XYZ file of C-alpha atoms in Angstrom:
579
model
C 119.960 118.764 107.340
C 120.047 116.192 104.682
C 118.184 112.526 105.566
C 119.418 109.436 104.879
C 117.967 106.778 102.763
C 118.287 103.327 104.254
C 117.856 99.890 102.532
C 114.689 98.464 104.050
C 113.812 95.622 105.645
C 111.307 94.088 103.816
C 111.234 90.714 106.174
C 112.624 89.259 109.188
C 114.289 86.734 106.904
C 115.954 89.117 104.368
C 119.322 90.773 105.238
C 120.190 92.697 102.041
C 118.761 93.750 99.021
C 120.159 94.395 95.460
C 119.609 97.956 93.806
C 117.923 97.434 90.546
C 117.417 100.481 88.718
C 117.202 104.287 90.817
C 113.514 106.171 89.554
C 115.125 109.308 90.335
C 118.289 110.780 90.127
C 120.482 113.015 92.162
C 119.067 116.731 92.016
C 115.298 115.250 91.279
C 112.377 116.659 93.957
C 110.806 113.619 95.621
C 107.914 113.631 97.200
C 106.795 111.378 100.436
C 105.572 107.883 99.084
C 106.700 109.001 95.758
C 108.588 105.466 94.218
C 112.273 106.339 94.625
C 113.908 102.946 93.583
C 113.591 99.209 92.706
C 115.046 96.486 94.759
C 115.546 93.195 94.139
C 116.089 90.206 96.776
C 115.966 86.190 96.333
C 111.907 86.400 97.079
C 110.588 89.521 95.747
C 111.225 92.691 93.150
C 109.651 95.925 94.620
C 109.644 99.454 94.087
C 110.334 101.422 97.854
C 108.572 104.638 97.930
C 110.371 107.774 99.972
C 110.069 107.893 103.328
C 110.720 111.684 103.457
C 110.323 114.824 100.846
C 112.994 116.510 99.366
C 115.625 116.540 96.575
C 117.889 113.879 96.152
C 121.196 115.084 97.269
C 123.228 112.066 97.017
C 122.923 108.012 95.807
C 125.521 106.397 97.880
C 124.842 102.866 95.709
C 124.614 102.146 92.476
C 122.246 99.822 90.227
C 123.104 96.221 91.069
C 124.438 96.802 94.041
C 123.390 94.334 96.874
C 123.103 97.024 100.416
C 123.056 95.342 103.265
C 119.510 96.078 105.422
C 119.712 99.780 107.384
C 122.716 100.750 105.605
C 122.513 104.256 104.134
C 122.317 104.405 100.201
C 121.288 107.708 99.611
C 120.231 110.997 100.917
C 117.606 113.308 100.511
C 117.828 117.165 101.614
C 116.878 120.701 100.209
C 117.762 121.946 96.509
C 121.552 122.907 96.245
C 122.202 121.141 99.908
C 125.500 119.181 100.204
C 125.163 115.552 101.390
C 126.875 114.675 104.670
C 128.077 111.046 105.178
C 127.645 109.655 108.688
C 129.933 107.642 110.452
C 127.620 104.723 108.817
C 129.819 103.548 105.679
C 131.781 100.483 106.558
C 132.965 98.292 103.826
C 131.020 100.133 101.385
C 133.091 100.533 98.032
C 132.079 104.273 96.795
C 132.892 105.212 93.167
C 131.684 108.934 93.908
C 134.025 112.234 93.902
C 137.169 111.119 95.566
C 138.893 114.346 94.691
C 141.407 114.151 97.558
C 142.197 109.987 97.072
C 143.466 110.801 93.565
C 146.730 112.101 93.884
C 148.149 109.555 96.584
C 148.265 106.275 93.870
C 150.671 108.213 91.758
C 153.952 108.680 93.514
C 154.783 104.714 94.352
C 156.256 105.713 97.901
C 152.989 106.922 99.015
C 151.414 103.991 97.780
C 153.060 102.275 101.021
C 151.387 104.390 104.020
C 148.205 102.731 104.501
C 146.688 105.004 107.231
C 145.253 107.621 104.490
C 142.252 105.315 103.120
C 141.090 104.951 107.005
C 141.376 108.933 107.481
C 138.397 109.695 105.089
C 135.930 107.065 107.524
C 135.872 110.124 110.002
C 132.648 111.978 108.209
C 132.728 115.696 107.863
C 130.464 117.403 109.910
C 129.947 120.418 108.321
C 127.208 121.025 105.388
C 123.724 121.485 107.352
C 121.739 118.447 108.151
C 122.849 115.780 106.320
C 121.016 111.824 106.359
C 122.730 109.194 105.137
C 120.870 106.901 103.158
C 121.974 103.216 104.476
C 121.105 100.275 102.480
C 118.213 98.588 104.734
C 118.358 94.778 105.849
C 115.811 92.993 104.602
C 115.710 90.203 106.391
C 117.868 88.715 109.442
C 119.543 86.615 107.202
C 120.371 89.304 104.566
C 123.823 90.589 104.868
C 123.968 93.173 101.440
C 121.576 93.982 98.546
C 122.320 94.760 95.051
C 121.474 98.206 93.890
C 119.316 97.717 90.699
C 118.408 101.284 89.837
C 118.186 104.688 91.791
C 114.392 105.878 91.182
C 116.069 109.689 92.037
C 118.729 111.572 90.886
C 121.155 113.532 92.808
C 119.392 117.142 93.588
C 115.891 115.533 93.219
C 113.485 116.259 96.080
C 112.674 113.371 98.197
C 109.405 112.918 100.245
C 109.252 110.417 103.327
C 108.021 106.958 102.294
C 108.404 108.006 98.619
C 110.436 105.212 96.657
C 114.033 106.073 96.623
C 115.548 103.030 94.606
C 115.247 99.465 93.830
C 117.454 96.636 95.319
C 117.579 93.325 94.587
C 118.522 90.539 97.188
C 118.525 86.920 97.173
C 115.068 86.978 98.824
C 113.413 89.430 97.053
C 113.253 92.321 94.819
C 111.844 95.891 96.366
C 111.599 99.277 96.127
C 113.325 100.900 99.118
C 111.276 104.038 100.224
C 113.266 107.229 101.825
C 113.295 106.982 105.678
C 113.139 110.717 105.704
C 112.264 114.026 103.257
C 114.876 116.146 101.799
C 117.241 116.708 98.744
C 119.113 113.429 97.278
C 122.642 115.175 97.728
C 124.673 112.449 96.402
C 124.561 108.939 95.405
C 127.370 106.935 96.736
C 126.741 104.021 95.518
C 125.710 103.414 92.008
C 123.202 100.950 90.266
C 124.836 97.576 89.694
C 126.814 97.760 92.974
C 126.723 95.370 95.692
C 126.596 96.769 99.079
C 126.903 95.326 102.615
C 123.646 96.088 105.165
C 124.001 99.289 107.010
C 126.467 101.109 104.955
C 125.825 104.354 102.996
C 124.972 104.314 99.759
C 123.478 108.136 99.199
C 122.926 111.286 101.449
C 119.873 113.349 101.561
C 119.689 116.896 102.968
C 118.592 120.260 102.338
C 118.608 121.649 98.997
C 121.707 123.352 98.551
C 123.670 121.983 101.321
C 126.778 120.147 100.182
C 127.190 116.564 100.577
C 130.457 115.682 102.223
C 133.119 113.607 100.077
C 131.941 109.526 100.480
C 134.779 108.677 102.067
C 135.017 105.280 103.252
C 135.365 103.541 100.207
C 136.834 100.354 102.400
C 137.454 99.895 106.342
C 140.443 99.750 107.138
C 141.799 96.087 107.416
C 140.498 95.477 103.433
C 142.090 98.586 102.136
C 145.520 98.083 103.249
C 146.243 94.882 101.435
C 145.358 96.184 98.522
C 147.142 99.453 98.467
C 150.245 97.547 100.338
C 150.657 95.385 97.094
C 152.104 97.747 94.185
C 155.695 98.737 95.154
C 156.384 97.648 99.077
C 156.774 93.931 98.499
C 159.363 93.693 101.104
C 157.629 95.294 103.888
C 154.476 93.196 103.787
C 156.117 90.012 104.925
C 155.860 91.024 108.638
C 154.419 87.626 109.780
C 152.535 88.506 112.784
C 150.666 91.303 110.477
C 149.642 88.216 108.348
C 148.691 86.002 111.277
C 146.522 89.111 112.217
C 144.708 89.636 108.718
C 144.299 85.864 108.163
C 142.097 86.051 111.743
C 139.996 89.002 110.854
C 139.270 87.211 107.133
C 138.368 84.095 109.381
C 135.830 86.349 111.613
C 134.252 87.450 108.582
C 133.951 84.532 106.876
C 132.024 82.624 109.820
C 129.955 85.887 109.929
C 127.862 83.750 107.573
C 123.795 83.261 107.769
C 121.536 80.290 109.597
C 120.906 79.049 106.200
C 124.633 78.630 105.065
C 125.465 77.389 108.800
C 123.170 74.713 108.120
C 124.106 73.618 104.931
C 127.663 73.415 105.779
C 126.578 71.473 109.031
C 124.471 68.942 106.655
C 127.626 68.241 104.907
C 129.950 68.421 107.342
C 131.969 71.722 105.946
C 134.168 74.189 107.975
C 133.154 77.594 107.060
C 136.250 78.891 107.652
C 137.757 77.097 104.616
C 135.318 78.695 102.771
C 136.668 81.535 100.192
C 133.383 84.290 101.217
C 132.545 86.441 98.370
C 130.039 88.385 100.056
C 130.288 91.776 101.939
C 133.671 91.697 104.271
C 134.407 87.993 103.104
C 131.001 86.747 104.106
C 130.104 83.026 102.873
C 127.301 83.545 101.057
C 125.031 80.439 99.915
C 126.174 80.254 96.190
C 129.705 80.099 98.149
C 128.639 76.929 100.065
C 127.009 75.026 97.732
C 129.679 75.919 94.726
C 132.248 74.451 97.798
C 130.931 71.635 98.170
C 130.286 70.746 94.829
C 133.752 71.100 94.440
C 134.947 69.379 97.291
C 135.526 65.546 95.889
C 138.686 67.208 94.233
C 140.103 67.714 97.854
C 138.960 64.156 99.513
C 140.463 63.668 103.127
C 141.761 60.207 101.750
C 145.197 61.774 101.345
C 146.464 61.150 104.485
C 146.555 57.454 104.537
C 147.499 55.986 107.690
C 148.822 52.558 105.891
C 151.872 54.068 104.199
C 153.161 55.299 107.925
C 152.655 52.041 109.248
C 153.820 49.911 106.368
C 157.840 50.876 107.088
C 157.185 49.883 110.419
C 155.879 46.656 109.490
C 157.910 43.948 108.302
C 158.324 43.742 104.551
C 156.041 40.750 104.297
C 152.907 42.450 106.334
C 153.821 45.426 104.364
C 152.405 45.252 101.045
C 148.714 44.562 102.322
C 148.662 48.021 104.030
C 149.399 49.315 101.052
C 146.809 48.386 98.584
C 143.678 50.317 100.724
C 145.021 53.732 99.700
C 144.764 52.992 95.832
C 141.084 51.959 96.334
C 140.455 55.477 97.536
C 141.583 56.816 94.335
C 138.103 57.847 92.923
C 138.866 61.754 92.151
C 136.250 60.711 89.354
C 133.634 62.495 90.702
C 135.678 65.498 89.468
C 133.298 67.699 87.575
C 133.753 67.802 83.478
C 135.060 71.145 82.316
C 132.302 73.312 81.492
C 131.689 74.324 77.954
C 133.370 78.081 76.925
C 130.967 80.641 75.260
C 132.417 83.163 73.530
C 129.734 86.310 72.365
C 129.642 86.744 68.857
C 127.790 87.624 66.047
C 125.884 84.395 66.577
C 125.966 83.979 70.431
C 124.615 86.357 73.038
C 125.813 86.229 76.540
C 123.450 87.416 79.401
C 124.135 87.205 83.180
C 121.881 85.953 85.420
C 119.498 87.855 87.308
C 119.956 87.946 90.952
C 116.324 86.267 91.457
C 117.469 83.744 88.378
C 121.070 82.636 89.982
C 118.898 82.436 93.584
C 116.262 80.060 92.054
C 119.133 77.721 90.321
C 120.821 77.216 93.949
C 117.763 76.650 95.370
C 116.402 73.996 92.929
C 119.893 72.243 92.886
C 120.058 72.449 96.546
C 116.346 71.263 96.702
C 117.781 68.209 94.555
C 120.506 67.313 96.676
C 118.702 67.570 99.908
C 115.311 65.635 99.344
C 114.832 62.076 98.201
C 112.042 63.358 95.199
C 109.555 60.780 94.536
C 106.316 62.203 92.607
C 102.873 60.177 92.413
C 99.997 60.998 90.045
C 96.102 60.616 90.575
C 93.583 61.624 87.806
C 90.643 63.457 89.289
C 87.456 64.384 87.811
C 86.730 67.723 87.985
C 83.288 67.913 86.409
C 81.069 68.780 89.520
C 83.454 71.760 90.374
C 83.676 72.822 86.701
C 79.831 73.270 86.295
C 79.235 74.793 89.825
C 82.274 77.483 88.565
C 80.835 78.068 85.584
C 76.947 78.350 87.233
C 78.527 81.315 89.867
C 81.539 82.735 88.558
C 79.936 85.897 87.479
C 78.101 86.715 90.460
C 81.144 85.560 92.686
C 83.458 88.096 91.072
C 80.753 91.025 91.560
C 80.105 89.901 95.339
C 83.789 89.542 96.693
C 85.837 91.202 93.985
C 87.898 88.094 92.785
C 87.578 85.649 90.013
C 86.603 81.996 91.376
C 89.153 79.661 89.441
C 90.244 76.096 90.100
C 93.171 77.133 92.448
C 90.506 77.715 95.754
C 88.921 74.416 95.220
C 92.302 73.138 95.067
C 93.618 74.712 97.679
C 90.920 73.633 100.104
C 91.324 70.037 99.178
C 94.991 70.317 99.912
C 94.287 71.668 103.369
C 91.786 68.969 104.385
C 94.446 66.262 103.132
C 97.272 67.991 105.282
C 95.085 68.271 108.267
C 94.819 64.709 107.774
C 98.287 63.608 107.238
C 100.487 65.941 109.325
C 103.471 64.527 107.712
C 103.350 66.115 104.754
C 103.265 69.652 106.277
C 106.616 69.077 108.207
C 110.089 69.879 107.416
C 113.277 67.793 108.216
C 115.631 69.155 110.313
C 118.800 66.733 110.881
C 117.322 63.765 112.234
C 114.281 65.319 113.443
C 111.216 65.663 112.012
C 109.532 69.805 112.994
C 105.344 69.477 112.654
C 103.895 72.995 112.268
C 100.728 73.602 113.001
C 99.827 76.381 110.812
C 99.434 75.343 107.065
C 101.157 78.109 104.895
C 100.324 77.410 101.400
C 102.750 78.433 98.789
C 101.480 79.750 95.245
C 103.847 79.572 92.562
C 103.419 82.709 90.307
C 105.265 83.152 87.162
C 106.854 86.029 86.549
C 108.335 87.598 83.013
C 111.435 88.001 85.049
C 111.354 84.789 86.887
C 109.473 82.967 89.698
C 107.896 83.492 93.104
C 106.173 81.924 95.518
C 103.871 84.070 97.791
C 102.351 82.230 101.120
C 99.004 82.289 102.168
C 99.646 82.704 105.958
C 97.064 80.422 108.115
C 95.468 79.240 104.779
C 93.556 76.757 106.992
C 91.379 79.387 108.831
C 90.199 80.489 105.047
C 86.815 79.697 103.532
C 86.881 79.471 99.760
C 86.223 83.103 99.297
C 88.984 84.023 101.776
C 91.191 81.498 99.316
C 90.307 83.095 96.240
C 90.741 86.595 97.090
C 94.021 85.880 99.021
C 95.307 84.066 95.848
C 94.752 86.962 93.249
C 95.875 89.334 95.225
C 99.256 87.456 95.761
C 99.883 86.978 92.253
C 98.631 90.476 91.382
C 101.095 92.470 93.729
C 103.775 89.910 92.750
C 103.596 91.077 89.209
C 103.389 94.132 90.183
C 106.692 94.121 92.311
C 104.424 95.007 95.466
C 105.131 91.661 97.680
C 106.810 92.099 101.174
C 109.587 89.748 101.940
C 107.197 88.313 104.825
C 104.709 87.238 102.269
C 107.142 84.932 99.809
C 108.706 83.001 103.570
C 107.252 80.750 105.914
C 105.293 78.412 103.444
C 104.784 74.733 104.509
C 103.555 73.344 101.635
C 103.267 74.561 97.919
C 100.984 74.182 94.954
C 102.529 74.680 91.339
C 99.726 75.192 88.216
C 101.650 74.149 85.003
C 98.251 73.074 83.356
C 97.963 76.763 82.399
C 99.223 76.683 79.064
C 97.665 73.036 78.519
C 100.263 70.977 80.222
C 98.968 67.645 81.502
C 101.097 66.530 84.400
C 104.921 67.265 85.400
C 107.280 66.309 88.647
C 107.965 69.381 90.211
C 111.075 70.180 92.411
C 110.429 70.632 96.500
C 110.294 74.050 97.758
C 113.107 73.950 100.567
C 112.399 73.016 103.499
C 109.245 71.799 102.655
C 108.794 67.867 102.339
C 106.043 68.035 99.380
C 104.732 70.186 96.402
C 101.633 69.877 94.646
C 101.527 69.843 90.815
C 97.910 71.087 88.868
C 98.036 69.696 85.428
C 95.467 71.168 82.830
C 91.664 70.446 83.315
C 90.575 68.991 79.947
C 87.323 67.622 78.828
C 87.624 63.813 78.216
C 85.801 60.542 77.549
C 85.569 59.290 80.821
C 84.160 55.643 82.033
C 81.663 55.932 84.365
C 79.838 53.105 86.935
C 76.157 53.944 87.049
C 73.045 51.535 88.348
C 72.197 51.211 84.908
C 76.032 49.714 84.232
C 79.284 51.563 82.681
C 78.956 54.513 80.606
C 81.425 56.802 78.751
C 80.560 60.336 79.530
C 82.301 63.939 78.376
C 83.588 64.560 82.033
C 86.618 67.753 83.429
C 89.426 65.425 84.115
C 92.696 66.708 85.492
C 95.901 65.136 86.959
C 97.312 66.044 89.969
C 100.929 65.219 90.850
C 102.505 65.070 94.512
C 106.370 65.233 94.972
C 107.258 64.183 98.410
C 110.030 63.682 100.184
C 110.763 59.876 100.725
C 113.197 60.429 103.404
C 110.228 60.963 105.915
C 107.202 60.469 103.574
C 106.392 56.712 102.368
C 104.562 56.373 99.037
C 101.953 54.892 100.626
C 101.291 58.322 102.297
C 101.798 60.223 99.382
C 99.327 58.360 97.567
C 96.868 58.406 100.352
C 97.198 62.539 100.281
C 96.322 62.816 96.502
C 93.303 60.222 97.487
C 91.718 62.242 99.869
C 92.207 65.100 97.832
C 90.267 63.303 94.767
C 87.643 62.534 96.872
C 86.854 65.816 98.209
C 87.280 67.347 94.980
C 84.572 64.618 93.117
C 82.308 64.411 95.993
C 82.163 67.996 98.339
C 78.881 70.345 97.715
C 81.280 73.128 97.196
C 78.359 75.424 96.847
C 77.441 75.044 100.601
C 80.968 76.615 101.051
C 80.631 79.742 98.894
């Protein structure tokens, strides 16, 4: 019996993943725990191992598809087994062998009856043991995932927990393991397709089993309008049908994530007015941000009460009320038309990756949300540098981690956060939310973007623990091995732009946090020092720390006090006692 491969949930806040690429093709043999595909979310990129052994008999989600958590994305089975699509394919746009759907479009009259597309939704029960592979839910706020690539091809044997495909969501990119062993009978969703959570993307079963035709391209409601449009224009206008369709569409749009609802609430936007581009009309973060950005074009100034009062008032009184409406004529905030670029001999146009789009949206949202202010402090790292040079070889041999400046800086930041808990808080409407745990996000540069894995409860760790955690998270981030839970829940972030020698910068706050620490390059510089014999100029290791903070709740004095505490810790603490 085919085994379903589903989109795994890589974290509680992930609801979908995008398939980056399949590492197996239909017909390939897959071992349990063998990488099957690579997925992407807006948090991590990861290879997903197959959860079972067998042959990849079906791939139901294409590379690039965004699939919801727990949706079937492929099926494993025995070699030669046909895939069997269970009932779980609502909303998936399938491209595979719809041999039976090809004839209907030919005669125009046949396009009128909408029931035929719904019929395939009842899956054939034949074909042996076939398991639907569904798009897994990688977090509670993720509703879809994009298939980056399939790691198995139809016919491949897939082992349980073996990576089956790679998906991408607006949270993480990750490899999804197979939840069962078998042969991949069919791939229903191709690479590049965005698929809703729990939708069937492939089938897994016994080799030789026949994969049932991927029957449910679109469930009832969405399919009807598309097919009714061609010829029977006069038959479509029943008002009742239109009203019903509208209510269904509205319900789908209102099915949005908590993040989207919060953004809408903060900007006074009715989600029902926003056109959703997600699965089943779901309103995504990009949709709401785009709507808010273009909102000035349709201000609610249009209903000026004055004109209606003017006719009622006597002629002398009428002119004054008419004047105010003219004041409210600032449709000037109209966004300037973006330049139009055309691909050519000397111009290359490349679409943003899901992660890059997510980063872009997050940065714009942060700049709009927080009142950014940045303060800078010069810090003498000489004592830390000397200690590090003296013990780093023994430290690495003993602890299996390199001793960089980051553990010392992180420790100093933790001490400052304990003293000034407002910097470890968040803003929720008119409330300030204080967090007991100190979870430090450490920015890691990747070839394909930027990611901020989180050291959970960093305040409970010593220098050795911080060094190990930092190196481990950075290493797994570059290897696409992070779990969604490891890139969420941060309360304070640190970014190191001194890696290439940069002196300082003004980092953007990582929402919903209220501050971010920037670490500049540490260089030898001539430095004036006060001694008992007077001022002297010495060669010291100097670096600049910058703190961007949200001025809505953090005043300049607090920001400066925070860096002053860090400076004192780094310059005066005997860290050798902590190693």
